[in-house]
Protein backbone atom coordinates (compact mmCIF):
# COMPACT_ATOMS: atom_id res chain seq x y z
CA UNK A 1 0.00 0.00 0.00
CA UNK A 2 1.35 3.31 -1.01
CA UNK A 3 0.50 6.51 0.85
CA UNK A 4 0.73 9.93 -0.71
CA UNK A 5 1.01 13.05 1.40
CA UNK A 6 0.35 16.53 0.23
CA UNK A 7 3.07 19.18 0.29
CA UNK A 8 1.28 20.94 3.11
CA UNK A 9 1.22 17.82 5.30
CA UNK A 10 4.89 17.06 4.59
CA UNK A 11 5.84 20.62 5.57
CA UNK A 12 3.91 20.31 8.83
CA UNK A 13 5.55 16.95 9.68
CA UNK A 14 9.02 18.41 8.94
CA UNK A 15 8.40 21.42 11.18
CA UNK A 16 7.19 19.21 14.03
CA UNK A 17 10.29 16.99 13.68
CA UNK A 18 12.60 20.03 13.77
CA UNK A 19 10.79 21.41 16.85
CA UNK A 20 11.06 18.09 18.70
CA UNK A 21 14.74 17.86 17.80
CA UNK A 22 15.42 21.33 19.18
CA UNK A 23 13.48 20.50 22.33
CA UNK A 24 15.50 17.31 22.85
CA UNK A 25 18.80 19.17 22.35
CA UNK A 26 17.72 21.85 24.82
CA UNK A 27 16.81 19.21 27.38
CA UNK A 28 20.15 17.42 27.05
CA UNK A 29 22.15 20.65 27.25
CA UNK A 30 20.34 22.36 30.12
CA UNK A 31 18.73 19.61 32.17
CA UNK A 32 21.87 18.50 33.98
CA UNK A 33 20.28 19.49 37.29
CA UNK A 34 23.50 21.03 38.61
CA UNK A 35 22.16 24.57 38.29
CA UNK A 36 25.36 25.81 36.67
CA UNK A 37 24.23 25.30 33.07
CA UNK A 38 26.91 22.75 32.22
CA UNK A 39 26.04 20.55 29.30
CA UNK A 40 24.75 17.21 30.49
CA UNK A 41 25.24 13.99 28.68
CA UNK A 42 22.78 11.16 28.47
CA UNK A 43 23.89 8.55 31.02
CA UNK A 44 22.72 5.02 31.46
CA UNK A 45 23.25 2.33 34.10
CA UNK A 46 26.49 2.48 36.07
CA UNK A 47 27.48 5.83 34.54
CA UNK A 48 24.31 7.45 35.87
CA UNK A 49 24.83 5.96 39.34
CA UNK A 50 28.45 7.13 39.37
CA UNK A 51 27.47 10.64 38.34
CA UNK A 52 24.80 10.80 41.04
CA UNK A 53 27.25 9.53 43.67
CA UNK A 54 29.71 12.24 42.65
CA UNK A 55 27.04 14.91 43.04
CA UNK A 56 26.04 13.48 46.43
CA UNK A 57 29.68 13.58 47.59
CA UNK A 58 29.97 17.26 46.56
CA UNK A 59 26.76 18.05 48.42
CA UNK A 60 28.02 16.26 51.53
CA UNK A 61 31.25 18.29 51.40
CA UNK A 62 29.24 21.50 51.13
CA UNK A 63 27.11 20.51 54.13
CA UNK A 64 30.24 19.74 56.19
CA UNK A 65 31.70 23.15 55.30
CA UNK A 66 28.45 24.88 56.27
CA UNK A 67 28.35 23.00 59.59
CA UNK A 68 31.88 24.18 60.37
CA UNK A 69 30.94 27.76 59.55
CA UNK A 70 27.81 27.45 61.70
CA UNK A 71 29.85 26.23 64.70
CA UNK A 72 32.33 29.13 64.35
CA UNK A 73 29.52 31.67 64.11
CA UNK A 74 27.72 30.17 67.12
CA UNK A 75 30.94 30.47 69.16
CA UNK A 76 31.32 34.11 68.11
CA UNK A 77 27.69 34.89 68.93
CA UNK A 78 27.96 33.35 72.40
CA UNK A 79 31.00 35.55 73.12
CA UNK A 80 29.37 38.79 71.98
CA UNK A 81 27.59 41.29 74.23
CA UNK A 82 23.97 40.19 74.24
CA UNK A 83 22.69 41.14 77.66
CA UNK A 84 22.72 44.81 78.62
CA UNK A 85 21.06 46.53 81.56
CA UNK A 86 21.30 50.15 82.65
CA UNK A 87 20.42 51.23 86.16
CA UNK A 88 20.25 54.99 86.81
CA UNK A 89 20.17 56.38 90.34
CA UNK A 90 21.11 59.25 92.65
CA UNK A 91 24.37 58.28 94.34
CA UNK A 92 24.20 61.13 96.88
CA UNK A 93 21.23 62.76 98.59
CA UNK A 94 22.34 66.28 97.66
CA UNK A 95 22.72 65.49 93.93
CA UNK A 96 19.54 64.80 91.96
CA UNK A 97 18.66 63.99 88.39
CA UNK A 98 19.74 60.34 88.51
CA UNK A 99 23.05 61.19 86.82
CA UNK A 100 24.87 58.18 88.29
CA UNK A 101 24.50 54.82 86.60
CA UNK A 102 25.66 51.22 86.49
CA UNK A 103 25.59 49.45 83.14
CA UNK A 104 26.17 45.72 82.83
CA UNK A 105 27.22 44.42 79.39
CA UNK A 106 27.42 40.63 79.34
CA UNK A 107 27.59 37.74 76.91
CA UNK A 108 25.34 34.68 76.92
CA UNK A 109 27.30 33.15 79.81
CA UNK A 110 27.21 36.22 82.05
CA UNK A 111 30.78 37.29 81.27
CA UNK A 112 31.62 40.89 80.45
CA UNK A 113 31.91 44.17 82.31
CA UNK A 114 29.89 46.42 84.57
CA UNK A 115 30.56 50.15 84.14
CA UNK A 116 29.63 52.52 86.94
CA UNK A 117 29.66 56.29 86.90
CA UNK A 118 29.23 58.05 90.24
CA UNK A 119 28.30 61.67 89.73
CA UNK A 120 28.88 64.13 92.59
CA UNK A 121 28.80 67.90 92.87
CA UNK A 122 32.55 68.36 92.37
CA UNK A 123 33.60 65.27 90.45
CA UNK A 124 32.53 62.20 88.54
CA UNK A 125 34.22 58.85 88.99
CA UNK A 126 33.98 55.95 86.55
CA UNK A 127 34.66 52.32 87.45
CA UNK A 128 34.89 49.28 85.17
CA UNK A 129 34.75 45.88 86.83
CA UNK A 130 35.11 42.54 85.07
CA UNK A 131 32.25 40.05 85.41
CA UNK A 132 32.53 36.28 84.99
CA UNK A 133 29.45 34.06 85.23
CA UNK A 134 27.51 36.91 86.83
CA UNK A 135 30.05 37.67 89.58
CA UNK A 136 33.20 39.72 89.94
CA UNK A 137 36.44 39.40 91.88
CA UNK A 138 36.00 43.09 92.74
CA UNK A 139 33.58 44.25 95.41
CA UNK A 140 30.30 45.19 93.76
CA UNK A 141 27.89 47.87 94.94
CA UNK A 142 24.19 47.06 95.29
CA UNK A 143 23.53 48.98 92.08
CA UNK A 144 26.17 47.02 90.16
CA UNK A 145 24.76 43.73 91.44
CA UNK A 146 21.27 44.85 90.42
CA UNK A 147 22.46 45.83 86.91
CA UNK A 148 24.11 42.40 86.52
CA UNK A 149 20.96 40.66 87.79
CA UNK A 150 18.81 42.62 85.32
CA UNK A 151 21.15 41.80 82.43
CA UNK A 152 21.12 38.10 83.34
CA UNK A 153 17.31 38.04 83.46
CA UNK A 154 15.91 36.58 80.25
CA UNK A 155 13.19 39.19 79.63
CA UNK A 156 14.44 42.43 81.11
CA UNK A 157 13.95 46.03 80.22
CA UNK A 158 16.62 48.58 81.03
CA UNK A 159 15.92 49.79 84.53
CA UNK A 160 15.81 53.54 84.86
CA UNK A 161 14.40 53.97 88.32
CA UNK A 162 15.41 54.09 91.96
PDB file of C-alpha atoms in Angstrom:
ATOM      1  CA  UNK A   1       0.000   0.000   0.000  1.00  0.00           C
ATOM      2  CA  UNK A   2       1.348   3.306  -1.011  1.00  0.00           C
ATOM      3  CA  UNK A   3       0.503   6.510   0.848  1.00  0.00           C
ATOM      4  CA  UNK A   4       0.734   9.928  -0.706  1.00  0.00           C
ATOM      5  CA  UNK A   5       1.013  13.046   1.397  1.00  0.00           C
ATOM      6  CA  UNK A   6       0.354  16.528   0.230  1.00  0.00           C
ATOM      7  CA  UNK A   7       3.070  19.181   0.290  1.00  0.00           C
ATOM      8  CA  UNK A   8       1.280  20.943   3.112  1.00  0.00           C
ATOM      9  CA  UNK A   9       1.216  17.817   5.298  1.00  0.00           C
ATOM     10  CA  UNK A  10       4.894  17.060   4.585  1.00  0.00           C
ATOM     11  CA  UNK A  11       5.840  20.619   5.571  1.00  0.00           C
ATOM     12  CA  UNK A  12       3.912  20.308   8.828  1.00  0.00           C
ATOM     13  CA  UNK A  13       5.550  16.951   9.680  1.00  0.00           C
ATOM     14  CA  UNK A  14       9.016  18.406   8.945  1.00  0.00           C
ATOM     15  CA  UNK A  15       8.399  21.422  11.180  1.00  0.00           C
ATOM     16  CA  UNK A  16       7.186  19.207  14.028  1.00  0.00           C
ATOM     17  CA  UNK A  17      10.288  16.988  13.679  1.00  0.00           C
ATOM     18  CA  UNK A  18      12.595  20.030  13.769  1.00  0.00           C
ATOM     19  CA  UNK A  19      10.785  21.410  16.846  1.00  0.00           C
ATOM     20  CA  UNK A  20      11.057  18.092  18.698  1.00  0.00           C
ATOM     21  CA  UNK A  21      14.745  17.856  17.802  1.00  0.00           C
ATOM     22  CA  UNK A  22      15.425  21.333  19.178  1.00  0.00           C
ATOM     23  CA  UNK A  23      13.476  20.502  22.333  1.00  0.00           C
ATOM     24  CA  UNK A  24      15.503  17.309  22.854  1.00  0.00           C
ATOM     25  CA  UNK A  25      18.796  19.167  22.350  1.00  0.00           C
ATOM     26  CA  UNK A  26      17.722  21.849  24.820  1.00  0.00           C
ATOM     27  CA  UNK A  27      16.808  19.206  27.376  1.00  0.00           C
ATOM     28  CA  UNK A  28      20.152  17.417  27.045  1.00  0.00           C
ATOM     29  CA  UNK A  29      22.154  20.648  27.248  1.00  0.00           C
ATOM     30  CA  UNK A  30      20.337  22.356  30.116  1.00  0.00           C
ATOM     31  CA  UNK A  31      18.725  19.606  32.173  1.00  0.00           C
ATOM     32  CA  UNK A  32      21.867  18.495  33.979  1.00  0.00           C
ATOM     33  CA  UNK A  33      20.282  19.488  37.294  1.00  0.00           C
ATOM     34  CA  UNK A  34      23.499  21.027  38.606  1.00  0.00           C
ATOM     35  CA  UNK A  35      22.160  24.572  38.285  1.00  0.00           C
ATOM     36  CA  UNK A  36      25.363  25.806  36.671  1.00  0.00           C
ATOM     37  CA  UNK A  37      24.227  25.302  33.070  1.00  0.00           C
ATOM     38  CA  UNK A  38      26.912  22.754  32.222  1.00  0.00           C
ATOM     39  CA  UNK A  39      26.038  20.548  29.304  1.00  0.00           C
ATOM     40  CA  UNK A  40      24.754  17.211  30.490  1.00  0.00           C
ATOM     41  CA  UNK A  41      25.245  13.985  28.680  1.00  0.00           C
ATOM     42  CA  UNK A  42      22.778  11.162  28.465  1.00  0.00           C
ATOM     43  CA  UNK A  43      23.891   8.548  31.019  1.00  0.00           C
ATOM     44  CA  UNK A  44      22.724   5.022  31.465  1.00  0.00           C
ATOM     45  CA  UNK A  45      23.248   2.333  34.101  1.00  0.00           C
ATOM     46  CA  UNK A  46      26.491   2.477  36.066  1.00  0.00           C
ATOM     47  CA  UNK A  47      27.482   5.830  34.538  1.00  0.00           C
ATOM     48  CA  UNK A  48      24.309   7.447  35.865  1.00  0.00           C
ATOM     49  CA  UNK A  49      24.830   5.961  39.338  1.00  0.00           C
ATOM     50  CA  UNK A  50      28.451   7.133  39.374  1.00  0.00           C
ATOM     51  CA  UNK A  51      27.469  10.637  38.336  1.00  0.00           C
ATOM     52  CA  UNK A  52      24.804  10.797  41.044  1.00  0.00           C
ATOM     53  CA  UNK A  53      27.254   9.525  43.672  1.00  0.00           C
ATOM     54  CA  UNK A  54      29.707  12.241  42.649  1.00  0.00           C
ATOM     55  CA  UNK A  55      27.042  14.911  43.043  1.00  0.00           C
ATOM     56  CA  UNK A  56      26.036  13.480  46.428  1.00  0.00           C
ATOM     57  CA  UNK A  57      29.676  13.584  47.586  1.00  0.00           C
ATOM     58  CA  UNK A  58      29.969  17.256  46.557  1.00  0.00           C
ATOM     59  CA  UNK A  59      26.758  18.053  48.421  1.00  0.00           C
ATOM     60  CA  UNK A  60      28.018  16.260  51.534  1.00  0.00           C
ATOM     61  CA  UNK A  61      31.252  18.292  51.403  1.00  0.00           C
ATOM     62  CA  UNK A  62      29.243  21.502  51.125  1.00  0.00           C
ATOM     63  CA  UNK A  63      27.107  20.507  54.133  1.00  0.00           C
ATOM     64  CA  UNK A  64      30.244  19.737  56.187  1.00  0.00           C
ATOM     65  CA  UNK A  65      31.701  23.145  55.297  1.00  0.00           C
ATOM     66  CA  UNK A  66      28.448  24.877  56.273  1.00  0.00           C
ATOM     67  CA  UNK A  67      28.351  22.999  59.587  1.00  0.00           C
ATOM     68  CA  UNK A  68      31.881  24.180  60.374  1.00  0.00           C
ATOM     69  CA  UNK A  69      30.938  27.758  59.550  1.00  0.00           C
ATOM     70  CA  UNK A  70      27.811  27.445  61.696  1.00  0.00           C
ATOM     71  CA  UNK A  71      29.853  26.231  64.701  1.00  0.00           C
ATOM     72  CA  UNK A  72      32.327  29.127  64.354  1.00  0.00           C
ATOM     73  CA  UNK A  73      29.519  31.669  64.112  1.00  0.00           C
ATOM     74  CA  UNK A  74      27.725  30.169  67.115  1.00  0.00           C
ATOM     75  CA  UNK A  75      30.945  30.469  69.161  1.00  0.00           C
ATOM     76  CA  UNK A  76      31.318  34.109  68.107  1.00  0.00           C
ATOM     77  CA  UNK A  77      27.688  34.885  68.931  1.00  0.00           C
ATOM     78  CA  UNK A  78      27.963  33.352  72.396  1.00  0.00           C
ATOM     79  CA  UNK A  79      31.001  35.551  73.116  1.00  0.00           C
ATOM     80  CA  UNK A  80      29.369  38.794  71.982  1.00  0.00           C
ATOM     81  CA  UNK A  81      27.589  41.289  74.233  1.00  0.00           C
ATOM     82  CA  UNK A  82      23.969  40.189  74.243  1.00  0.00           C
ATOM     83  CA  UNK A  83      22.695  41.136  77.656  1.00  0.00           C
ATOM     84  CA  UNK A  84      22.717  44.808  78.618  1.00  0.00           C
ATOM     85  CA  UNK A  85      21.056  46.526  81.556  1.00  0.00           C
ATOM     86  CA  UNK A  86      21.303  50.153  82.646  1.00  0.00           C
ATOM     87  CA  UNK A  87      20.417  51.228  86.157  1.00  0.00           C
ATOM     88  CA  UNK A  88      20.249  54.995  86.809  1.00  0.00           C
ATOM     89  CA  UNK A  89      20.173  56.384  90.336  1.00  0.00           C
ATOM     90  CA  UNK A  90      21.109  59.252  92.651  1.00  0.00           C
ATOM     91  CA  UNK A  91      24.372  58.282  94.339  1.00  0.00           C
ATOM     92  CA  UNK A  92      24.197  61.125  96.876  1.00  0.00           C
ATOM     93  CA  UNK A  93      21.228  62.758  98.593  1.00  0.00           C
ATOM     94  CA  UNK A  94      22.341  66.285  97.664  1.00  0.00           C
ATOM     95  CA  UNK A  95      22.719  65.489  93.933  1.00  0.00           C
ATOM     96  CA  UNK A  96      19.537  64.799  91.959  1.00  0.00           C
ATOM     97  CA  UNK A  97      18.659  63.987  88.386  1.00  0.00           C
ATOM     98  CA  UNK A  98      19.739  60.345  88.508  1.00  0.00           C
ATOM     99  CA  UNK A  99      23.046  61.188  86.818  1.00  0.00           C
ATOM    100  CA  UNK A 100      24.875  58.184  88.294  1.00  0.00           C
ATOM    101  CA  UNK A 101      24.499  54.820  86.600  1.00  0.00           C
ATOM    102  CA  UNK A 102      25.664  51.221  86.494  1.00  0.00           C
ATOM    103  CA  UNK A 103      25.593  49.451  83.140  1.00  0.00           C
ATOM    104  CA  UNK A 104      26.168  45.717  82.829  1.00  0.00           C
ATOM    105  CA  UNK A 105      27.220  44.415  79.386  1.00  0.00           C
ATOM    106  CA  UNK A 106      27.418  40.630  79.343  1.00  0.00           C
ATOM    107  CA  UNK A 107      27.586  37.745  76.908  1.00  0.00           C
ATOM    108  CA  UNK A 108      25.341  34.681  76.915  1.00  0.00           C
ATOM    109  CA  UNK A 109      27.303  33.145  79.808  1.00  0.00           C
ATOM    110  CA  UNK A 110      27.212  36.220  82.053  1.00  0.00           C
ATOM    111  CA  UNK A 111      30.777  37.287  81.269  1.00  0.00           C
ATOM    112  CA  UNK A 112      31.620  40.888  80.451  1.00  0.00           C
ATOM    113  CA  UNK A 113      31.914  44.171  82.306  1.00  0.00           C
ATOM    114  CA  UNK A 114      29.888  46.421  84.571  1.00  0.00           C
ATOM    115  CA  UNK A 115      30.560  50.146  84.145  1.00  0.00           C
ATOM    116  CA  UNK A 116      29.631  52.519  86.938  1.00  0.00           C
ATOM    117  CA  UNK A 117      29.664  56.286  86.897  1.00  0.00           C
ATOM    118  CA  UNK A 118      29.231  58.048  90.243  1.00  0.00           C
ATOM    119  CA  UNK A 119      28.303  61.674  89.729  1.00  0.00           C
ATOM    120  CA  UNK A 120      28.885  64.131  92.595  1.00  0.00           C
ATOM    121  CA  UNK A 121      28.805  67.903  92.870  1.00  0.00           C
ATOM    122  CA  UNK A 122      32.548  68.359  92.370  1.00  0.00           C
ATOM    123  CA  UNK A 123      33.602  65.269  90.451  1.00  0.00           C
ATOM    124  CA  UNK A 124      32.531  62.197  88.544  1.00  0.00           C
ATOM    125  CA  UNK A 125      34.216  58.847  88.987  1.00  0.00           C
ATOM    126  CA  UNK A 126      33.984  55.948  86.553  1.00  0.00           C
ATOM    127  CA  UNK A 127      34.658  52.322  87.449  1.00  0.00           C
ATOM    128  CA  UNK A 128      34.894  49.280  85.173  1.00  0.00           C
ATOM    129  CA  UNK A 129      34.752  45.880  86.832  1.00  0.00           C
ATOM    130  CA  UNK A 130      35.107  42.537  85.065  1.00  0.00           C
ATOM    131  CA  UNK A 131      32.252  40.048  85.412  1.00  0.00           C
ATOM    132  CA  UNK A 132      32.531  36.277  84.987  1.00  0.00           C
ATOM    133  CA  UNK A 133      29.453  34.056  85.227  1.00  0.00           C
ATOM    134  CA  UNK A 134      27.508  36.914  86.835  1.00  0.00           C
ATOM    135  CA  UNK A 135      30.045  37.667  89.584  1.00  0.00           C
ATOM    136  CA  UNK A 136      33.205  39.720  89.940  1.00  0.00           C
ATOM    137  CA  UNK A 137      36.438  39.401  91.881  1.00  0.00           C
ATOM    138  CA  UNK A 138      35.997  43.093  92.739  1.00  0.00           C
ATOM    139  CA  UNK A 139      33.578  44.254  95.410  1.00  0.00           C
ATOM    140  CA  UNK A 140      30.296  45.195  93.762  1.00  0.00           C
ATOM    141  CA  UNK A 141      27.888  47.868  94.937  1.00  0.00           C
ATOM    142  CA  UNK A 142      24.190  47.062  95.295  1.00  0.00           C
ATOM    143  CA  UNK A 143      23.526  48.984  92.085  1.00  0.00           C
ATOM    144  CA  UNK A 144      26.167  47.024  90.159  1.00  0.00           C
ATOM    145  CA  UNK A 145      24.756  43.727  91.439  1.00  0.00           C
ATOM    146  CA  UNK A 146      21.266  44.847  90.417  1.00  0.00           C
ATOM    147  CA  UNK A 147      22.456  45.830  86.910  1.00  0.00           C
ATOM    148  CA  UNK A 148      24.107  42.396  86.517  1.00  0.00           C
ATOM    149  CA  UNK A 149      20.964  40.656  87.788  1.00  0.00           C
ATOM    150  CA  UNK A 150      18.812  42.617  85.322  1.00  0.00           C
ATOM    151  CA  UNK A 151      21.149  41.799  82.435  1.00  0.00           C
ATOM    152  CA  UNK A 152      21.119  38.099  83.342  1.00  0.00           C
ATOM    153  CA  UNK A 153      17.308  38.037  83.464  1.00  0.00           C
ATOM    154  CA  UNK A 154      15.908  36.578  80.251  1.00  0.00           C
ATOM    155  CA  UNK A 155      13.188  39.188  79.626  1.00  0.00           C
ATOM    156  CA  UNK A 156      14.439  42.432  81.112  1.00  0.00           C
ATOM    157  CA  UNK A 157      13.949  46.031  80.224  1.00  0.00           C
ATOM    158  CA  UNK A 158      16.623  48.583  81.025  1.00  0.00           C
ATOM    159  CA  UNK A 159      15.918  49.795  84.532  1.00  0.00           C
ATOM    160  CA  UNK A 160      15.813  53.540  84.862  1.00  0.00           C
ATOM    161  CA  UNK A 161      14.402  53.966  88.322  1.00  0.00           C
ATOM    162  CA  UNK A 162      15.406  54.094  91.957  1.00  0.00           C
TER     163      UNK A 162
END
